[in-house]
mmCIF file of C-alpha atoms in Angstrom:
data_model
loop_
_atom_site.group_PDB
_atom_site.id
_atom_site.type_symbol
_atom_site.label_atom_id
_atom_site.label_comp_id
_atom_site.label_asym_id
_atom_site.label_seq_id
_atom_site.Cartn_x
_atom_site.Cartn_y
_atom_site.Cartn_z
ATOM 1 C CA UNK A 1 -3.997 -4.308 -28.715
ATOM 2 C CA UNK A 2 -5.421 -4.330 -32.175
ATOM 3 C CA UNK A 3 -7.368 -7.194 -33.886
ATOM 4 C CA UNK A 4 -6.863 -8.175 -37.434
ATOM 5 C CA UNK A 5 -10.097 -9.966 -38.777
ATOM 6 C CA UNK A 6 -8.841 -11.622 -42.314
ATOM 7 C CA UNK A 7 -9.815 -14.375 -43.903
ATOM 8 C CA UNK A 8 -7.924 -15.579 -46.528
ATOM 9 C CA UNK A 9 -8.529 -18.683 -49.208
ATOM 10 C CA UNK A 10 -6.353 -18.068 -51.203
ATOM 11 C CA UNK A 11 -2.876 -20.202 -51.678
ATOM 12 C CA UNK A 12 -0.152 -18.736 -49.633
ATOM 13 C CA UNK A 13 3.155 -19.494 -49.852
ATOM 14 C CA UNK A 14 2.787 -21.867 -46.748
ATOM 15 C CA UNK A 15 1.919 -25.811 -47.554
ATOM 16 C CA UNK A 16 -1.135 -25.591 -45.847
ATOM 17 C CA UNK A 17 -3.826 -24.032 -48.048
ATOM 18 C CA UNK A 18 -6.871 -24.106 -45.936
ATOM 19 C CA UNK A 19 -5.499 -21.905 -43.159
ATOM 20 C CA UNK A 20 -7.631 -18.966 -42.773
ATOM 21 C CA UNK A 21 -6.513 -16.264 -39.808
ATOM 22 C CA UNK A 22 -9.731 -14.643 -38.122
ATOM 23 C CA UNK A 23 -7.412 -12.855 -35.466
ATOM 24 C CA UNK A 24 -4.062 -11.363 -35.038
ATOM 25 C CA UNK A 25 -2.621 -10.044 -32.731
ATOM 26 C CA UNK A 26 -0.175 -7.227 -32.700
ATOM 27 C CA UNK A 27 1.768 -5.220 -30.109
ATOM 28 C CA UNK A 28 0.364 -1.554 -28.697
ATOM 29 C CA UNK A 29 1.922 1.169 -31.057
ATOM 30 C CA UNK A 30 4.607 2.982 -28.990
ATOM 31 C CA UNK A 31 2.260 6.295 -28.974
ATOM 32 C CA UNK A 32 0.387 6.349 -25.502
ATOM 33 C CA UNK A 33 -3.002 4.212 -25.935
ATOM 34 C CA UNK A 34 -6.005 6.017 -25.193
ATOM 35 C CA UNK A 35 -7.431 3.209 -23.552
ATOM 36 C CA UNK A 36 -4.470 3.082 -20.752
ATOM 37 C CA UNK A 37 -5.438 4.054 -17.333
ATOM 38 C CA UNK A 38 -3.356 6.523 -14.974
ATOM 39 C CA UNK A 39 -0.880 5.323 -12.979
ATOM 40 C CA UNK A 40 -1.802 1.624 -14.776
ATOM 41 C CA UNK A 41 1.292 -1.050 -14.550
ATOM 42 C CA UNK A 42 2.119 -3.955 -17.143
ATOM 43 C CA UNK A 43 -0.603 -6.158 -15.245
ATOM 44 C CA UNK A 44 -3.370 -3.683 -16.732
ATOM 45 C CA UNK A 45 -4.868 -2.758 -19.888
ATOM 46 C CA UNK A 46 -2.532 -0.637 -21.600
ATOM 47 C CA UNK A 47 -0.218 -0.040 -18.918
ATOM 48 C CA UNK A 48 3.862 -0.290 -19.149
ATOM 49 C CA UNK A 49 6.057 -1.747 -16.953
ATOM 50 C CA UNK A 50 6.567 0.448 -13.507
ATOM 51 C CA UNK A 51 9.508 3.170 -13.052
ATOM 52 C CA UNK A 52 11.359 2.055 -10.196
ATOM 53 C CA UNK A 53 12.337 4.507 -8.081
ATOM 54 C CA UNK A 54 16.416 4.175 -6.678
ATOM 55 C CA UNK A 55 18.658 5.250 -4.350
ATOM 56 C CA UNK A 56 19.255 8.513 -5.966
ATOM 57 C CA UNK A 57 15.752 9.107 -6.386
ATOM 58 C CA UNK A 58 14.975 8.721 -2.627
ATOM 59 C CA UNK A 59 17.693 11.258 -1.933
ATOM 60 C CA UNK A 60 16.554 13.765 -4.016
ATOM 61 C CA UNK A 61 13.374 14.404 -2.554
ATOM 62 C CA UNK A 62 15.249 14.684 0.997
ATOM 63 C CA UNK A 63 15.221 18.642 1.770
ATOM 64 C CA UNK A 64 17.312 20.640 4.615
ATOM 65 C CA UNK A 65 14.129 22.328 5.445
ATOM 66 C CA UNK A 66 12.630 18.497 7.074
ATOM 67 C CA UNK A 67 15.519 18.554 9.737
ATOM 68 C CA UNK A 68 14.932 21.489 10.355
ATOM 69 C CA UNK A 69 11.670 21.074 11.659
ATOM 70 C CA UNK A 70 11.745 17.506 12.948
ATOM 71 C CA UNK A 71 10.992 18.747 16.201
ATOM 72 C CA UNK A 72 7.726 19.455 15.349
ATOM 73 C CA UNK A 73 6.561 15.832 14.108
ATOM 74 C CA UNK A 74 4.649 14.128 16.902
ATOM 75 C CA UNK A 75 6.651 11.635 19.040
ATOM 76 C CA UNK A 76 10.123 13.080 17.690
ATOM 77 C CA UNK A 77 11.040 15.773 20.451
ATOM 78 C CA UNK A 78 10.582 13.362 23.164
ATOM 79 C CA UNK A 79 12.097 10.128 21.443
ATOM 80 C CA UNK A 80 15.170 12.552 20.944
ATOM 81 C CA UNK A 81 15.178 14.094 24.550
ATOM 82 C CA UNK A 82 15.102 10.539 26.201
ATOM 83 C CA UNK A 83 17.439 9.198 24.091
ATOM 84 C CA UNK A 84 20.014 11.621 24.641
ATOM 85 C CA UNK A 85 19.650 11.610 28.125
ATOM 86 C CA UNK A 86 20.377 7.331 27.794
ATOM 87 C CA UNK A 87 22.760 7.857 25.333
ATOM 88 C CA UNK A 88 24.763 9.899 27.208
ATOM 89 C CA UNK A 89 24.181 7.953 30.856
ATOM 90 C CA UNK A 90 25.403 4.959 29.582
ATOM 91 C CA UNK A 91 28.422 6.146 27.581
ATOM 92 C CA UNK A 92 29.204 8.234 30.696
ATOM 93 C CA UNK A 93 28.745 5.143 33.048
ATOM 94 C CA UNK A 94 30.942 3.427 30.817
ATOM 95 C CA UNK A 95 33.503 5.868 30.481
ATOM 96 C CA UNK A 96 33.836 5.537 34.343
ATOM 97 C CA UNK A 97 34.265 2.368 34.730
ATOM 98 C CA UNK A 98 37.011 2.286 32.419
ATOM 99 C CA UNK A 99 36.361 2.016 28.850
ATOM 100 C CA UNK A 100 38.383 2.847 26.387
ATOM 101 C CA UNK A 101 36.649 6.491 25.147
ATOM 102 C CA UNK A 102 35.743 4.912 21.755
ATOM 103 C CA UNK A 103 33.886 2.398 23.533
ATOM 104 C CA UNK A 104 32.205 4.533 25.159
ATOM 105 C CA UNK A 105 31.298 6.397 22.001
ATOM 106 C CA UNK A 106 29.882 3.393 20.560
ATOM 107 C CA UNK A 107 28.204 2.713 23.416
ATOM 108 C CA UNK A 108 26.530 6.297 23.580
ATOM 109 C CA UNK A 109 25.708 6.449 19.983
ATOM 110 C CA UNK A 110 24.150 2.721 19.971
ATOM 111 C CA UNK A 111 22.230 3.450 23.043
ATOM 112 C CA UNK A 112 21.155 6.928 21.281
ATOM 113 C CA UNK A 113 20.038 4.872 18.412
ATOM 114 C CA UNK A 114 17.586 2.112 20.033
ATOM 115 C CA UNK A 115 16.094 4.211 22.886
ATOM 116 C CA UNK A 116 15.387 7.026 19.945
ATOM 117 C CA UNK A 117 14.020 4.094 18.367
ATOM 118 C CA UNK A 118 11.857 2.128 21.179
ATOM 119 C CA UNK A 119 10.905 5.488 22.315
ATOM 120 C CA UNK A 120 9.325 6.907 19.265
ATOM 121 C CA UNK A 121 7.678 3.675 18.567
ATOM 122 C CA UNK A 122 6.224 3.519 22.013
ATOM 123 C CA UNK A 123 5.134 7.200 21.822
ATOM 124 C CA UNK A 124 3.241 6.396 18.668
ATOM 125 C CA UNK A 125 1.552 3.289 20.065
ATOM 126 C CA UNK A 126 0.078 5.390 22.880
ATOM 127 C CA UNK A 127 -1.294 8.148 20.540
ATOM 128 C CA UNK A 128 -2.670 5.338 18.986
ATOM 129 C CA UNK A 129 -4.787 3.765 21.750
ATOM 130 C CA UNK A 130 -5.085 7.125 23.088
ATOM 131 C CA UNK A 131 -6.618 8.370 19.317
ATOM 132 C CA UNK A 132 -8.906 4.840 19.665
ATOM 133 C CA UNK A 133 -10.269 5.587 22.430
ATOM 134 C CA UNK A 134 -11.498 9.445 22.188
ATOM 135 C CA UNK A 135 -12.741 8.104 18.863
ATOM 136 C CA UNK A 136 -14.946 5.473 21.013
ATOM 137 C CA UNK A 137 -16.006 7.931 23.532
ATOM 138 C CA UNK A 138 -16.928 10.373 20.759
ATOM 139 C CA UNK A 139 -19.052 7.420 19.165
ATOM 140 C CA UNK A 140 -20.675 6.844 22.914
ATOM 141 C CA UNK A 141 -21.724 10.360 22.911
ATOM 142 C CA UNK A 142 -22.645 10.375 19.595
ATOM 143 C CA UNK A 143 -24.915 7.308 20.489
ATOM 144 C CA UNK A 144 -26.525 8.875 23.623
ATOM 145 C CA UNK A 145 -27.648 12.169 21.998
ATOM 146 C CA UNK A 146 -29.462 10.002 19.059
ATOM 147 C CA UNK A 147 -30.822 8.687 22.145
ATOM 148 C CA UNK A 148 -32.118 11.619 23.718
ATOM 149 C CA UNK A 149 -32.930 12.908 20.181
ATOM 150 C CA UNK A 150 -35.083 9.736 19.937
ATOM 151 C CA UNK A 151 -36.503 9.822 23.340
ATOM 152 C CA UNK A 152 -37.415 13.569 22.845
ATOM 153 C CA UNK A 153 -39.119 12.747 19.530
ATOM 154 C CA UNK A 154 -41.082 9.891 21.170
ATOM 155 C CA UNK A 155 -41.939 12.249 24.073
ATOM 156 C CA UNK A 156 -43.033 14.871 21.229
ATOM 157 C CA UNK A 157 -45.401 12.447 19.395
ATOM 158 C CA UNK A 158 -46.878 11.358 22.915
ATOM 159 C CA UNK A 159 -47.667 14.856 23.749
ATOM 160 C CA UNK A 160 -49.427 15.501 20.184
ATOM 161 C CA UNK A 161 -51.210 11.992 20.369
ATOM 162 C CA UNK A 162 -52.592 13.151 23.980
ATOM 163 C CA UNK A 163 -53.381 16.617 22.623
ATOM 164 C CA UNK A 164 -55.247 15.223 19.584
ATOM 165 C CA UNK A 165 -57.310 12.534 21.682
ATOM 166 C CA UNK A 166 -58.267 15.791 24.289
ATOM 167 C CA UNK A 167 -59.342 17.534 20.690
ATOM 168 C CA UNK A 168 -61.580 14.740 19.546
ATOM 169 C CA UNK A 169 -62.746 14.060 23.124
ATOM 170 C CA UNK A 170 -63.526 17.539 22.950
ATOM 171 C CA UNK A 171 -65.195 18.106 19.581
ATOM 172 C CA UNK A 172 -66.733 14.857 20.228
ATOM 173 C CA UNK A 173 -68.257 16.106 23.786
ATOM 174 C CA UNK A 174 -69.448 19.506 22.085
ATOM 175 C CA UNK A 175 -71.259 17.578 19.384
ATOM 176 C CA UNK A 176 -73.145 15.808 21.206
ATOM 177 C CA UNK A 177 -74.323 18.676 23.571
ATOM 178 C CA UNK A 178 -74.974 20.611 19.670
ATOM 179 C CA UNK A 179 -76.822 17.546 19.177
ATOM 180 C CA UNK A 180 -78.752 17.069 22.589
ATOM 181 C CA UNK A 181 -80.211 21.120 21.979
ATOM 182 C CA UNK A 182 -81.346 19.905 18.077
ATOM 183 C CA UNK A 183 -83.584 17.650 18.481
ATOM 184 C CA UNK A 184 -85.017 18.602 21.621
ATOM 185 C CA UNK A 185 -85.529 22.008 19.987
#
């Protein structure tokens, strides 16, 4: 936005003479504002209202080559596999009984749809806890070799302390017999 600092005494046309305007206002030029940030929205400085994206939009970034490799997206084989198998049990067991075939259809293709459904949900939950807790065992081993890292530096510096006290006990113990010989002498 752009500030307009004016003051005006003169008469305007108005019927108030002693107005005086320190500040206007005035919509962002059209041209892109230097001051806008990327990916900024109408709530921010200098941002425009959002693109929305629509249903044509969403289709178009749907490729032939992501069905074609569904199978390899974690979960998906096995949600498929199970629900084929219970899609086709229970349209089968159906069938027999003596359903009409479209009812059993229905029944197939609904039973396809929920297991595929429940089953790639519960898949993910388990790689879930399963992720949390190799992620907490790597943080226990991660914790017991700053342990031993911190036990093997203690065990360091209480080996050098020793050694220096034998080195002063030492120099102090040769001194004195250096000493003993110097005055007797």
């Amino acid at each position: 936005m752009t500030a307009n600092k004016t003051e005006s005494t003169q008469p305007s046309s108005g019927s108030d003479t002693t107005k005086k305007t320190y500040e206007t206002f005035d919509y962002p030029p059209s041209a892109p504002n230097a001051n806008s940030l990327p990916g900024a929205d109408a709530n921010t400085a200098g941002g425009r209202p959002p693109q929305y994206a629509t249903l044509t939009d969403a289709f178009k970034t749907i490729r032939l080559e992501h069905f074609k490799e569904v199978h390899k997206k974690p979960c998906a084989r096995e949600s498929f596999l199970t629900a084929i198998g219970a899609g086709f049990g229970v349209g089968g067991i159906r069938f027999v009984l003596g359903g009409p075939v479209f009812s059993a259809c229905s029944w197939a293709v609904a039973t396809f749809t929920f297991t595929s459904f429940g089953m790639y949900e519960y898949c993910q939950r388990k790689r879930k806890i399963e992720k949390s807790n190799v992620r907490k065992m790597q943080e226990a081993l991660e914790e017991s070799k700053k342990k031993k890292i911190v036990e093997q530096v203690k065990k360091r510096e209480e080996a050098r302390k020793a050694r220096e006290q034998a080195r002063e006990e030492a120099q102090r113990s040769a001194s004195s017999s250096w000493a003993f010989w110097r005055k007797s002498g």
